[in-house]
Amino acid sequence: MPAPPLSPSPAVAVLEALGYGLFVRDAADGQLRTISQPPAWLAQLWPALDAPGSVLPVADASPFLENFLLDAAACWAAAGEQRLSSGPWVERDPQGGESELEATALTLPNAGGAVLLIQRLGEEFTDRKSVLQKSRENVLINQRLNTELQKKDILLHCIAEDMSAALGNVITSLRLIELEQEPAKIRRLLDLAALATQEQQSLVAHVLDAFADEIRCLYGGSASDSRRSACDVATVAQETVAALEARFREKRVRFNFPTPTPASARVAINREHLERILTNLLENALDAARVGGGVALRWKVETDTVLVEIEDSGRVLPPETSERLFSRFALASSGAANAETRLHFCRIAVENCHGEIGYEPRADEAGGVYTGNIFWFRLPKSPALVSR
Amino acid sequence: MIQKKVCLIGTSAVGKTSLIARFVSSIFQDKYLTTVGVKIDKKNVVVEGREMTLVIWDLAGDDDFQRLNLSYLRGSGGLLFVADGTRQITLDQVLEIQSRVVGAVGSLPCLLALNKADLKACWEIADEKITDLRAAGWRVLSTSAKLGTGVEEAFGELGRLMLPPIT
Ligand SMILES: Nc1nc2c(ncn2[C@@H]2O[C@H](COP(=O)(O)OP(=O)(O)OP(=O)(O)O)[C@@H](O)[C@H]2O)c(=O)[nH]1
Ligand SMILES: [Mg+2]
């Protein structure tokens, strides 16, 4: 026996005005039918809903509703007072427009039995969404801060280790002096202690420099600043190399400058930053190079950019390290805090000027075996040069 | 034609919506717009020479603000679990979600996508962790919704896993 129709009373009109579509399950065939003229938005979504008594198309029309109606059926079968909500979903109409909907199944014994309400979600939903959006963005910010803090801890730990190693050397030398009688040996131990102290001092200076530069880079040197400043790769490279000459000689590492020296290449970066990037990369290359090995620096003028490469003949970095090289803490676990602060700084400085930086292993002539490392960066030419 | 329901599961902001947008419409957007509720897309694919319609359910991320409604998974042919490779915590979370999911729908063909592979410099998931997951039976793929890498492969691989035997 068909269920008595829900009278299209003022109650129904109110519901529809509130954005609800109302369906009652026909006990005869189990179909969900509208009891009055469906509101326009429903007809737009499912054109089959064009008259009172039209059947809600389920099977192909909405995989979401099809799934929900299985839960709804259980709710109707229980015939209790509970209501079941589908949760919000997005439905697309045949024109490609999207509506946000939510369905509720409930049983109204006096009004046709199994009832399905489909609500077109309005303003409260927009509010709910924006609360969720904000909450989730905050979680992301919070996670990012936490990671940053953890990484800072690791870095501090590495720096402390490096410093305490140097301090250890000083202490050992001093202890040995206490036991030593022979002036020549005491002299030698004093030299060692002095060397270790210097090492520690330069380490501290390095850390301070790196942080100061980073901060200047992040807060002081905005991208527009760097676009305004420009300098010549050739000049800066020559000066940087000259400053490092003693250290190259000390380690007996050959330094190869390009011959003939390439034409000047002006790039859009502030001079201090370029100096620092070159120094950092050359120092890393020097650390990596074998005693008696070589380091080369060269650059190439491209259409809108200048490519600079620093090549060393040191041990090739393992791929898992090289992929993450420029992240600040890439090498933290290997204890190379120094190298990593330098690389991280390079990345910030290069990217701030809209450049890119990267690494690749150096292959031998035949291209088969890797025999060293190449660090490269690419900077935009200074605007004057590009427009010419 | 074969039709299969696929659900994307993971915590919020790992890139579920972005993976679908890349796969279905070849688009990517940087701005994060959280999914509230469910959105369904369809895409026809050819897997091993057979046509298949994927009915792809983009589910809201499961987190403290909103739990995954397990009844949405009913009838799924396969599941694509997603974590954000730049946030280790999202991997722990998706593994926890997976245990709830298996409890509800049993074990289905599934893949684990470690998304945001373009951000290798910020990567937090160690290679050993991936080796362990594989040893535990997971099929793990790295994807980038931003660049598109691994995306076709992920859905294609899932399609293959869901392919019914030829009768
Ligand atoms: N770099 C990068 N960013 C991505 C990638 N995939 C997604 N994103 C970004 O990550 C953020 C979250 O992406 P969504 O696709 O909205 O994440 P979701 O998992 O759907 O999030 P919920 O809907 O909140 O659960 C957005 O800002 C995306 O632009 C990717 O492969 N690479
Ligand atoms: Mg989403």
Coordinates of C-alpha atoms and ligand atoms in Angstrom, one line a residue:
Chain A
M1 CA 0.0 0.0 0.0
P2 CA 1.5 3.3 -1.0
A3 CA 2.4 5.7 1.8
P4 CA 0.0 8.5 2.4
P5 CA 1.5 11.5 0.6
L6 CA 3.0 14.2 2.8
S7 CA 0.7 17.1 2.3
P8 CA 2.5 20.0 0.5
S9 CA 1.7 22.1 3.4
P10 CA 3.2 25.4 4.5
A11 CA 5.8 23.2 6.4
V12 CA 7.1 22.0 3.1
A13 CA 7.2 25.5 1.7
V14 CA 9.2 26.5 4.7
L15 CA 11.7 23.7 4.2
E16 CA 12.2 24.5 0.6
A17 CA 12.7 28.2 1.4
L18 CA 15.4 27.1 3.7
G19 CA 17.1 25.3 0.9
Y20 CA 15.9 21.8 1.4
G21 CA 14.7 19.3 -1.1
L22 CA 12.2 16.8 0.3
F23 CA 11.8 13.2 -0.7
V24 CA 9.6 10.5 0.7
R25 CA 10.3 6.8 0.1
D26 CA 7.4 5.2 -1.8
A27 CA 6.7 2.0 0.1
A28 CA 5.5 0.3 -3.1
D29 CA 8.6 0.6 -5.2
G30 CA 11.2 1.9 -2.7
Q31 CA 11.8 4.9 -4.9
L32 CA 12.4 8.3 -3.4
R33 CA 9.9 10.8 -4.8
T34 CA 9.4 14.5 -4.4
I35 CA 6.1 15.5 -2.9
S36 CA 5.8 18.9 -4.4
Q37 CA 7.3 20.9 -7.3
P38 CA 11.1 20.5 -6.7
P39 CA 12.9 23.7 -6.1
A40 CA 14.8 25.1 -9.2
W41 CA 18.3 24.3 -7.9
L42 CA 17.3 20.6 -7.5
A43 CA 16.0 20.5 -11.1
Q44 CA 19.2 22.1 -12.3
L45 CA 21.2 19.4 -10.6
W46 CA 19.1 16.5 -11.7
P47 CA 16.9 17.6 -14.6
A48 CA 14.7 14.5 -14.1
L49 CA 13.3 16.2 -11.0
D50 CA 10.8 18.4 -13.0
A51 CA 7.5 17.7 -11.4
P52 CA 5.8 16.7 -8.1
G53 CA 6.3 13.0 -7.7
S54 CA 9.5 12.8 -9.7
V55 CA 11.9 10.1 -8.7
L56 CA 15.4 11.0 -7.3
P57 CA 17.8 9.5 -9.8
V58 CA 20.4 7.7 -7.9
A59 CA 22.3 4.9 -9.6
D60 CA 24.2 6.9 -12.2
A61 CA 23.4 10.4 -11.1
S62 CA 25.3 10.5 -7.8
P63 CA 27.7 7.9 -6.6
F64 CA 27.8 9.7 -3.3
L65 CA 24.0 9.5 -2.7
E66 CA 23.9 6.0 -3.9
N67 CA 26.4 5.1 -1.2
F68 CA 24.6 7.2 1.4
L69 CA 21.3 5.6 0.7
L70 CA 22.6 2.2 1.8
D71 CA 23.3 3.7 5.3
A72 CA 20.0 5.6 5.1
A73 CA 18.1 2.3 4.4
A74 CA 19.5 0.9 7.6
C75 CA 18.4 4.0 9.5
W76 CA 14.9 3.8 8.0
A77 CA 14.7 0.1 8.8
A78 CA 15.4 0.8 12.4
A79 CA 12.4 3.2 12.3
G80 CA 13.7 5.0 15.4
E81 CA 14.1 8.6 16.2
Q82 CA 17.6 8.9 15.0
R83 CA 18.7 11.0 12.0
L84 CA 21.6 10.2 9.8
S85 CA 23.6 12.8 8.1
S86 CA 25.6 12.2 5.0
G87 CA 28.2 14.9 5.7
P88 CA 28.8 17.5 3.0
W89 CA 29.6 16.7 -0.6
V90 CA 30.0 18.5 -3.9
E91 CA 27.7 17.6 -6.7
R92 CA 28.2 18.7 -10.3
D93 CA 25.2 19.7 -12.5
P94 CA 25.2 18.9 -16.2
Q95 CA 26.4 22.4 -17.0
G96 CA 29.5 21.8 -14.9
G97 CA 28.3 24.1 -12.0
E98 CA 29.0 22.8 -8.5
S99 CA 26.7 22.7 -5.5
E100 CA 27.6 21.8 -1.9
L101 CA 25.0 19.6 -0.4
E102 CA 24.2 17.5 2.6
A103 CA 21.6 14.8 3.0
T104 CA 19.7 13.7 6.1
A105 CA 17.7 10.5 6.5
L106 CA 15.0 10.4 9.1
T107 CA 11.8 8.5 9.8
L108 CA 8.6 10.4 10.3
P109 CA 5.8 7.9 11.1
N110 CA 3.1 10.4 10.7
A111 CA 4.3 11.9 7.5
G112 CA 5.1 9.2 5.0
G113 CA 7.7 7.2 6.9
A114 CA 11.2 7.3 5.4
V115 CA 12.2 10.8 4.5
L116 CA 15.2 12.2 2.8
L117 CA 16.2 15.8 3.0
I118 CA 18.8 17.2 0.7
Q119 CA 20.0 20.6 1.8
R120 CA 21.9 23.0 -0.4
L121 CA 24.5 24.4 2.0
G122 CA 24.7 28.1 2.4
E123 CA 26.4 30.6 4.6
E124 CA 26.9 28.6 7.7
F125 CA 28.8 26.1 5.6
T126 CA 31.1 28.8 4.3
D127 CA 31.8 29.7 7.9
R128 CA 32.5 26.1 8.8
K129 CA 34.8 25.8 5.9
S130 CA 36.8 28.9 6.7
V131 CA 37.2 27.8 10.3
L132 CA 38.6 24.4 9.1
Q133 CA 40.8 26.2 6.6
K134 CA 42.3 28.4 9.2
S135 CA 42.7 25.6 11.7
R136 CA 44.5 23.5 9.2
E137 CA 46.7 26.3 8.0
N138 CA 47.7 26.9 11.6
V139 CA 48.6 23.3 12.1
L140 CA 50.9 23.6 9.1
I141 CA 52.5 26.7 10.4
N142 CA 53.0 25.0 13.8
Q143 CA 54.5 21.9 12.2
R144 CA 56.9 24.1 10.1
L145 CA 58.0 26.0 13.2
N146 CA 58.6 22.8 15.1
T147 CA 60.7 21.3 12.3
E148 CA 62.7 24.6 12.1
L149 CA 63.3 24.4 15.9
Q150 CA 64.5 20.8 15.7
K151 CA 66.8 21.6 12.9
K152 CA 68.2 24.6 14.8
D153 CA 68.9 22.2 17.7
I154 CA 70.8 19.9 15.4
L155 CA 72.8 22.7 13.9
L156 CA 73.7 24.1 17.4
H157 CA 74.7 20.6 18.4
C158 CA 77.0 20.3 15.4
I159 CA 78.6 23.7 16.0
A160 CA 79.1 22.8 19.7
E161 CA 80.8 19.5 18.6
D162 CA 83.1 21.2 16.2
M163 CA 84.1 23.8 18.8
S164 CA 84.6 21.3 21.5
A165 CA 86.9 19.2 19.2
A166 CA 89.1 22.3 18.7
L167 CA 89.0 23.0 22.4
G168 CA 90.0 19.4 23.1
N169 CA 93.1 19.9 21.0
V170 CA 94.1 23.0 23.1
I171 CA 93.6 21.2 26.4
T172 CA 95.6 18.2 25.2
S173 CA 98.5 20.4 24.2
L174 CA 98.5 22.3 27.5
R175 CA 98.5 19.0 29.5
L176 CA 101.4 17.7 27.5
I177 CA 103.3 21.0 28.1
E178 CA 102.9 20.4 31.8
L179 CA 104.8 17.1 31.4
E180 CA 107.4 18.3 28.9
Q181 CA 110.9 19.5 29.9
E182 CA 112.5 20.1 26.5
P183 CA 112.1 23.7 25.2
A184 CA 111.8 22.7 21.5
K185 CA 109.0 20.3 22.2
I186 CA 107.3 22.8 24.4
R187 CA 107.5 25.4 21.7
R188 CA 106.0 22.9 19.2
L189 CA 103.1 22.1 21.6
L190 CA 102.5 25.8 22.1
D191 CA 102.3 26.2 18.3
L192 CA 99.8 23.4 18.1
A193 CA 97.7 24.9 20.9
A194 CA 97.8 28.3 19.1
L195 CA 96.7 26.6 15.9
A196 CA 93.8 24.9 17.5
T197 CA 92.7 28.2 19.1
Q198 CA 92.9 29.9 15.8
E199 CA 90.8 27.1 14.2
Q200 CA 88.2 27.6 16.9
Q201 CA 88.2 31.3 16.4
S202 CA 87.7 31.0 12.7
L203 CA 84.9 28.5 13.2
V204 CA 83.1 30.9 15.5
A205 CA 83.7 33.7 13.0
H206 CA 82.3 31.5 10.2
V207 CA 79.1 30.7 12.2
L208 CA 78.6 34.3 13.0
D209 CA 79.2 35.4 9.4
A210 CA 76.8 32.8 8.1
F211 CA 74.0 33.8 10.4
A212 CA 74.6 37.5 9.9
D213 CA 74.6 37.1 6.1
E214 CA 71.5 35.0 6.2
I215 CA 69.7 37.5 8.3
R216 CA 70.8 40.3 6.0
C217 CA 69.7 38.3 3.1
L218 CA 66.3 37.4 4.5
Y219 CA 65.4 40.7 6.0
G220 CA 67.7 43.3 4.4
G221 CA 68.3 42.4 0.8
S222 CA 65.0 42.0 -0.8
A223 CA 64.7 40.7 -4.3
S224 CA 64.2 44.2 -5.6
D225 CA 67.4 45.3 -4.0
S226 CA 69.3 42.6 -5.6
R227 CA 67.8 43.4 -8.9
R228 CA 69.1 46.9 -8.7
S229 CA 72.6 45.9 -7.8
A230 CA 75.0 44.2 -10.2
C231 CA 78.6 43.1 -10.4
D232 CA 81.0 41.4 -12.7
V233 CA 81.7 37.7 -12.2
A234 CA 85.2 37.9 -13.5
T235 CA 86.3 40.6 -11.1
V236 CA 84.7 39.2 -8.1
A237 CA 86.0 35.7 -8.9
Q238 CA 89.6 36.9 -9.3
E239 CA 89.5 38.7 -6.0
T240 CA 87.9 35.8 -4.2
V241 CA 90.4 33.4 -5.5
A242 CA 93.3 35.7 -4.6
A243 CA 92.0 35.8 -1.0
L244 CA 92.0 32.1 -0.8
E245 CA 95.4 31.5 -2.4
A246 CA 97.3 30.8 0.8
R247 CA 94.9 28.1 1.8
F248 CA 95.1 26.5 -1.6
R249 CA 98.9 26.5 -1.4
E250 CA 98.8 25.1 2.2
K251 CA 96.8 22.1 1.1
R252 CA 98.8 21.8 -2.1
V253 CA 95.6 22.0 -4.2
R254 CA 96.0 23.4 -7.7
F255 CA 93.6 26.1 -8.7
N256 CA 92.6 26.4 -12.4
F257 CA 91.2 29.6 -13.6
P258 CA 89.7 29.6 -17.1
T259 CA 92.2 30.4 -19.8
P260 CA 91.8 32.6 -21.6
T261 CA 89.8 34.5 -19.0
P262 CA 86.2 34.8 -20.3
A263 CA 84.7 38.1 -21.1
S264 CA 83.2 40.0 -18.2
A265 CA 79.8 38.9 -17.2
R266 CA 77.7 41.2 -15.2
V267 CA 75.0 39.6 -13.0
A268 CA 72.2 40.9 -11.0
I269 CA 73.3 40.3 -7.5
N270 CA 74.9 42.4 -4.9
R271 CA 78.7 42.1 -4.9
E272 CA 79.1 41.0 -1.2
H273 CA 76.7 38.2 -1.8
L274 CA 78.4 36.9 -4.9
E275 CA 81.7 37.1 -3.0
R276 CA 80.3 35.1 -0.2
I277 CA 78.7 32.5 -2.5
L278 CA 82.0 32.0 -4.4
T279 CA 84.0 31.9 -1.1
N280 CA 81.6 29.3 0.3
L281 CA 81.7 27.1 -2.7
L282 CA 85.5 27.4 -3.2
E283 CA 86.0 26.6 0.5
N284 CA 83.8 23.5 0.2
A285 CA 85.7 22.5 -2.9
L286 CA 89.0 23.0 -1.1
D287 CA 87.8 20.9 1.8
A288 CA 86.7 18.2 -0.6
A289 CA 89.7 18.2 -2.9
R290 CA 92.4 15.6 -2.2
V291 CA 95.9 16.9 -1.2
G292 CA 97.6 17.5 -4.5
G293 CA 94.3 17.5 -6.4
G294 CA 92.7 20.4 -8.3
V295 CA 89.8 22.8 -8.1
A296 CA 88.5 24.7 -11.2
L297 CA 86.3 27.8 -11.5
R298 CA 84.6 28.8 -14.8
W299 CA 81.6 30.6 -16.1
K300 CA 79.6 30.8 -19.2
V301 CA 77.4 33.7 -20.5
E302 CA 74.0 32.4 -21.6
T303 CA 71.0 34.2 -23.2
D304 CA 69.6 35.7 -20.0
T305 CA 71.8 34.2 -17.4
V306 CA 75.4 33.5 -16.4
L307 CA 76.3 29.9 -15.4
V308 CA 79.2 29.6 -12.9
E309 CA 80.7 26.2 -12.1
I310 CA 83.1 25.1 -9.4
E311 CA 84.6 21.7 -9.9
D312 CA 86.7 19.6 -7.5
S313 CA 88.4 16.3 -7.8
G314 CA 87.3 15.1 -4.3
R315 CA 85.3 12.1 -3.3
V316 CA 82.0 12.0 -5.1
L317 CA 79.0 12.7 -2.9
P318 CA 76.6 9.8 -2.5
P319 CA 73.3 10.4 -4.3
E320 CA 71.2 10.4 -1.1
T321 CA 73.3 13.3 0.2
S322 CA 73.5 15.2 -3.1
E323 CA 69.7 15.3 -3.5
R324 CA 69.3 17.3 -0.3
L325 CA 72.6 19.2 -0.3
F326 CA 71.2 22.6 -0.1
S327 CA 68.8 22.1 2.7
R328 CA 70.2 23.7 5.7
F329 CA 70.7 20.5 7.6
A330 CA 71.5 18.1 4.8
L331 CA 74.9 17.1 6.2
A332 CA 74.1 17.6 9.8
S333 CA 74.1 13.9 10.5
S334 CA 77.6 13.6 8.9
G335 CA 78.9 16.3 11.2
A336 CA 79.8 18.6 8.3
A337 CA 78.0 21.6 9.9
N338 CA 80.3 24.0 8.3
A339 CA 79.8 22.9 4.7
E340 CA 76.1 22.8 5.1
T341 CA 75.7 26.3 6.6
R342 CA 77.8 27.5 3.6
L343 CA 75.6 25.7 1.0
H344 CA 72.4 26.8 2.7
F345 CA 73.5 30.4 2.6
C346 CA 74.4 30.0 -1.1
R347 CA 71.0 28.7 -1.9
I348 CA 69.2 31.5 -0.1
A349 CA 71.3 34.2 -1.7
V350 CA 71.0 32.7 -5.2
E351 CA 67.3 32.1 -5.0
N352 CA 66.7 35.6 -3.6
C353 CA 68.1 36.9 -6.9
H354 CA 65.9 34.6 -8.9
G355 CA 68.7 32.3 -9.7
E356 CA 69.2 28.6 -9.3
I357 CA 71.8 26.5 -7.7
G358 CA 72.6 22.8 -8.0
Y359 CA 75.1 19.9 -7.9
E360 CA 76.1 17.2 -10.1
P361 CA 78.9 14.6 -10.0
R362 CA 81.8 15.2 -12.4
A363 CA 82.1 12.4 -15.0
D364 CA 85.4 11.4 -16.6
E365 CA 86.0 11.9 -20.3
A366 CA 84.2 8.7 -21.3
G367 CA 81.3 9.8 -19.1
G368 CA 81.3 6.5 -17.3
V369 CA 83.1 7.0 -13.9
Y370 CA 82.5 9.9 -11.6
T371 CA 85.7 11.6 -10.6
G372 CA 84.7 14.6 -8.6
N373 CA 81.9 17.2 -7.9
I374 CA 80.5 20.2 -9.7
F375 CA 78.6 22.8 -7.9
W376 CA 76.9 25.3 -10.2
F377 CA 74.7 28.3 -9.9
R378 CA 73.0 30.4 -12.5
L379 CA 72.2 34.1 -12.0
P380 CA 70.2 36.5 -14.2
K381 CA 72.4 38.9 -16.1
S382 CA 72.1 42.5 -14.9
P383 CA 69.2 44.2 -16.6
A384 CA 71.4 46.6 -18.5
L385 CA 73.1 43.7 -20.2
V386 CA 69.9 41.9 -21.0
S387 CA 68.2 44.8 -22.7
R388 CA 71.2 45.6 -24.8
Chain B
M1 CA 33.0 -1.3 -19.2
I2 CA 34.9 -1.9 -16.0
Q3 CA 34.2 0.8 -13.4
K4 CA 36.2 1.0 -10.2
K5 CA 35.9 3.3 -7.2
V6 CA 39.1 4.7 -5.8
C7 CA 39.4 6.7 -2.6
L8 CA 42.3 9.0 -1.7
I9 CA 43.1 8.8 1.9
G10 CA 45.5 10.8 4.1
T11 CA 45.7 13.6 6.6
S12 CA 45.1 17.2 5.5
A13 CA 47.3 19.1 3.1
V14 CA 49.2 16.2 1.8
G15 CA 48.0 16.8 -1.7
K16 CA 45.1 14.5 -2.3
T17 CA 43.0 17.1 -4.1
S18 CA 46.1 18.2 -6.0
L19 CA 46.9 14.7 -7.2
I20 CA 43.4 14.3 -8.5
A21 CA 43.4 17.7 -10.2
R22 CA 46.7 16.8 -11.9
F23 CA 45.5 13.4 -13.0
V24 CA 42.0 14.4 -14.1
S25 CA 42.5 18.0 -15.4
S26 CA 46.3 18.4 -15.7
I27 CA 46.2 21.4 -13.4
F28 CA 48.0 22.4 -10.2
Q29 CA 47.4 25.3 -7.8
D30 CA 49.8 26.5 -5.1
K31 CA 47.1 27.9 -2.9
Y32 CA 45.9 25.5 -0.3
L33 CA 42.1 25.1 -0.2
T34 CA 41.1 22.4 2.2
T35 CA 38.5 19.9 1.2
V36 CA 35.4 19.8 3.4
G37 CA 33.4 16.7 2.7
V38 CA 33.6 14.7 -0.5
K39 CA 34.1 15.4 -4.2
I40 CA 33.9 12.8 -6.9
D41 CA 35.6 12.8 -10.3
K42 CA 35.6 10.3 -13.1
K43 CA 38.3 9.5 -15.5
N44 CA 38.5 6.9 -18.2
V45 CA 41.8 5.1 -18.5
V46 CA 43.2 2.2 -20.5
V47 CA 45.0 -0.3 -18.4
E48 CA 46.8 -3.2 -20.1
G49 CA 44.6 -2.6 -23.2
R50 CA 41.4 -2.6 -21.3
E51 CA 39.1 0.4 -20.8
M52 CA 38.3 1.3 -17.2
T53 CA 36.4 4.2 -15.6
L54 CA 37.9 5.3 -12.3
V55 CA 35.4 6.9 -10.0
I56 CA 37.8 8.9 -7.8
W57 CA 36.6 10.0 -4.4
D58 CA 38.5 13.0 -2.9
L59 CA 37.9 12.7 0.8
A60 CA 38.6 15.4 3.4
G61 CA 41.8 14.9 5.2
D62 CA 41.5 12.9 8.4
D63 CA 42.8 15.0 11.3
D64 CA 41.9 16.3 14.8
F65 CA 39.2 18.5 13.3
Q66 CA 37.4 16.0 11.2
R67 CA 37.6 12.2 11.2
L68 CA 37.4 10.1 8.0
N69 CA 33.9 8.7 7.7
L70 CA 34.6 5.1 7.0
S71 CA 31.3 4.4 5.3
Y72 CA 32.5 6.6 2.4
L73 CA 34.9 3.7 1.5
R74 CA 32.2 1.2 0.9
G75 CA 32.4 -0.4 -2.5
S76 CA 36.0 0.8 -3.2
G77 CA 38.0 -1.2 -5.6
G78 CA 41.3 0.4 -4.5
L79 CA 42.7 3.0 -2.2
L80 CA 45.4 5.5 -2.7
F81 CA 47.0 6.5 0.6
V82 CA 48.8 9.8 0.5
A83 CA 51.5 11.3 2.7
D84 CA 53.5 14.5 2.3
G85 CA 57.2 13.6 2.0
T86 CA 58.2 16.9 3.5
R87 CA 56.4 16.1 6.7
Q88 CA 57.3 12.8 8.3
I89 CA 54.3 13.1 10.7
T90 CA 51.9 12.7 7.8
L91 CA 53.4 9.3 7.0
D92 CA 52.8 8.2 10.6
Q93 CA 49.3 9.6 10.4
V94 CA 48.4 7.8 7.2
L95 CA 49.7 4.5 8.6
E96 CA 47.4 5.0 11.6
I97 CA 44.5 5.8 9.3
Q98 CA 45.2 2.7 7.3
S99 CA 44.8 0.5 10.3
R100 CA 41.4 1.9 10.9
V101 CA 40.5 1.5 7.2
V102 CA 41.6 -2.1 7.0
G103 CA 39.5 -2.8 10.1
A104 CA 36.4 -1.3 8.3
V105 CA 36.8 -2.5 4.7
G106 CA 39.3 -5.3 4.8
S107 CA 42.4 -5.2 2.6
L108 CA 42.0 -3.8 -0.9
P109 CA 44.4 -3.1 -3.6
C110 CA 46.3 0.0 -2.5
L111 CA 49.3 2.2 -3.0
L112 CA 51.1 4.7 -0.9
A113 CA 52.0 7.9 -2.6
L114 CA 54.7 10.1 -1.0
N115 CA 53.8 13.3 -2.5
K116 CA 55.6 16.7 -3.1
A117 CA 58.6 14.9 -4.5
D118 CA 59.6 18.2 -6.2
L119 CA 60.6 19.4 -2.7
K120 CA 63.5 17.1 -2.2
A121 CA 65.5 19.8 -0.3
C122 CA 62.9 19.6 2.5
W123 CA 62.3 15.9 2.3
E124 CA 61.9 14.3 5.7
I125 CA 61.3 10.6 4.9
A126 CA 64.5 8.6 5.1
D127 CA 65.2 6.0 2.4
E128 CA 65.5 3.3 5.0
K129 CA 61.9 4.1 6.1
I130 CA 60.7 3.5 2.5
T131 CA 62.7 0.2 2.4
D132 CA 61.0 -0.9 5.6
L133 CA 57.5 0.0 4.2
R134 CA 58.2 -2.0 1.1
A135 CA 59.4 -4.9 3.2
A136 CA 56.1 -4.7 5.1
G137 CA 54.3 -5.1 1.8
W138 CA 53.5 -1.5 0.8
R139 CA 53.7 -0.4 -2.8
V140 CA 55.3 3.0 -2.4
L141 CA 55.6 5.6 -5.1
S142 CA 56.9 9.1 -5.0
T143 CA 54.7 11.7 -6.7
S144 CA 54.6 15.3 -7.5
A145 CA 51.2 16.8 -8.1
K146 CA 53.1 20.0 -8.9
L147 CA 55.3 18.7 -11.7
G148 CA 53.1 15.7 -12.5
T149 CA 55.8 13.1 -11.9
G150 CA 54.6 9.7 -10.8
V151 CA 50.9 10.8 -10.9
E152 CA 49.8 8.8 -14.0
E153 CA 52.0 6.0 -12.8
A154 CA 50.2 5.9 -9.4
F155 CA 46.7 5.8 -10.8
G156 CA 47.8 3.4 -13.6
E157 CA 49.4 1.0 -11.1
L158 CA 46.3 1.1 -9.0
G159 CA 44.2 0.4 -12.1
R160 CA 46.4 -2.6 -12.8
L161 CA 45.9 -3.9 -9.3
M162 CA 42.1 -3.6 -9.6
L163 CA 41.9 -5.1 -13.1
P164 CA 39.5 -8.1 -12.9
P165 CA 40.8 -11.3 -14.5
I166 CA 39.7 -11.9 -18.1
T167 CA 36.9 -14.4 -18.1
Ligands
LIG1 N1 55.4 21.6 -3.9 C1 54.3 20.8 -4.0 N2 53.2 21.2 -3.3 C2 52.1 20.4 -3.4 C3 52.1 19.2 -4.1 N3 50.8 18.7 -4.0 C4 50.1 19.5 -3.2 N4 50.8 20.6 -2.9 C5 50.4 21.8 -2.1 O1 50.0 21.3 -0.8 C6 48.9 22.0 -0.3 C7 47.8 21.0 0.0 O2 47.3 20.4 -1.2 P1 45.9 19.8 -1.3 O3 45.8 19.0 -2.6 O4 44.8 20.8 -1.0 O5 45.9 18.8 0.0 P2 44.7 17.8 0.5 O6 45.4 16.5 0.9 O7 43.7 17.7 -0.5 O8 44.3 18.6 1.8 P3 42.9 18.5 2.5 O9 41.8 18.6 1.5 O10 42.9 19.6 3.5 O11 42.9 17.1 3.2 C8 48.5 23.0 -1.4 O12 49.1 24.2 -1.1 C9 49.2 22.4 -2.7 O13 49.5 23.4 -3.6 C10 53.3 18.8 -4.7 O14 53.4 17.7 -5.3 N5 54.3 19.6 -4.6
MG2 MG 41.7 18.2 -0.4

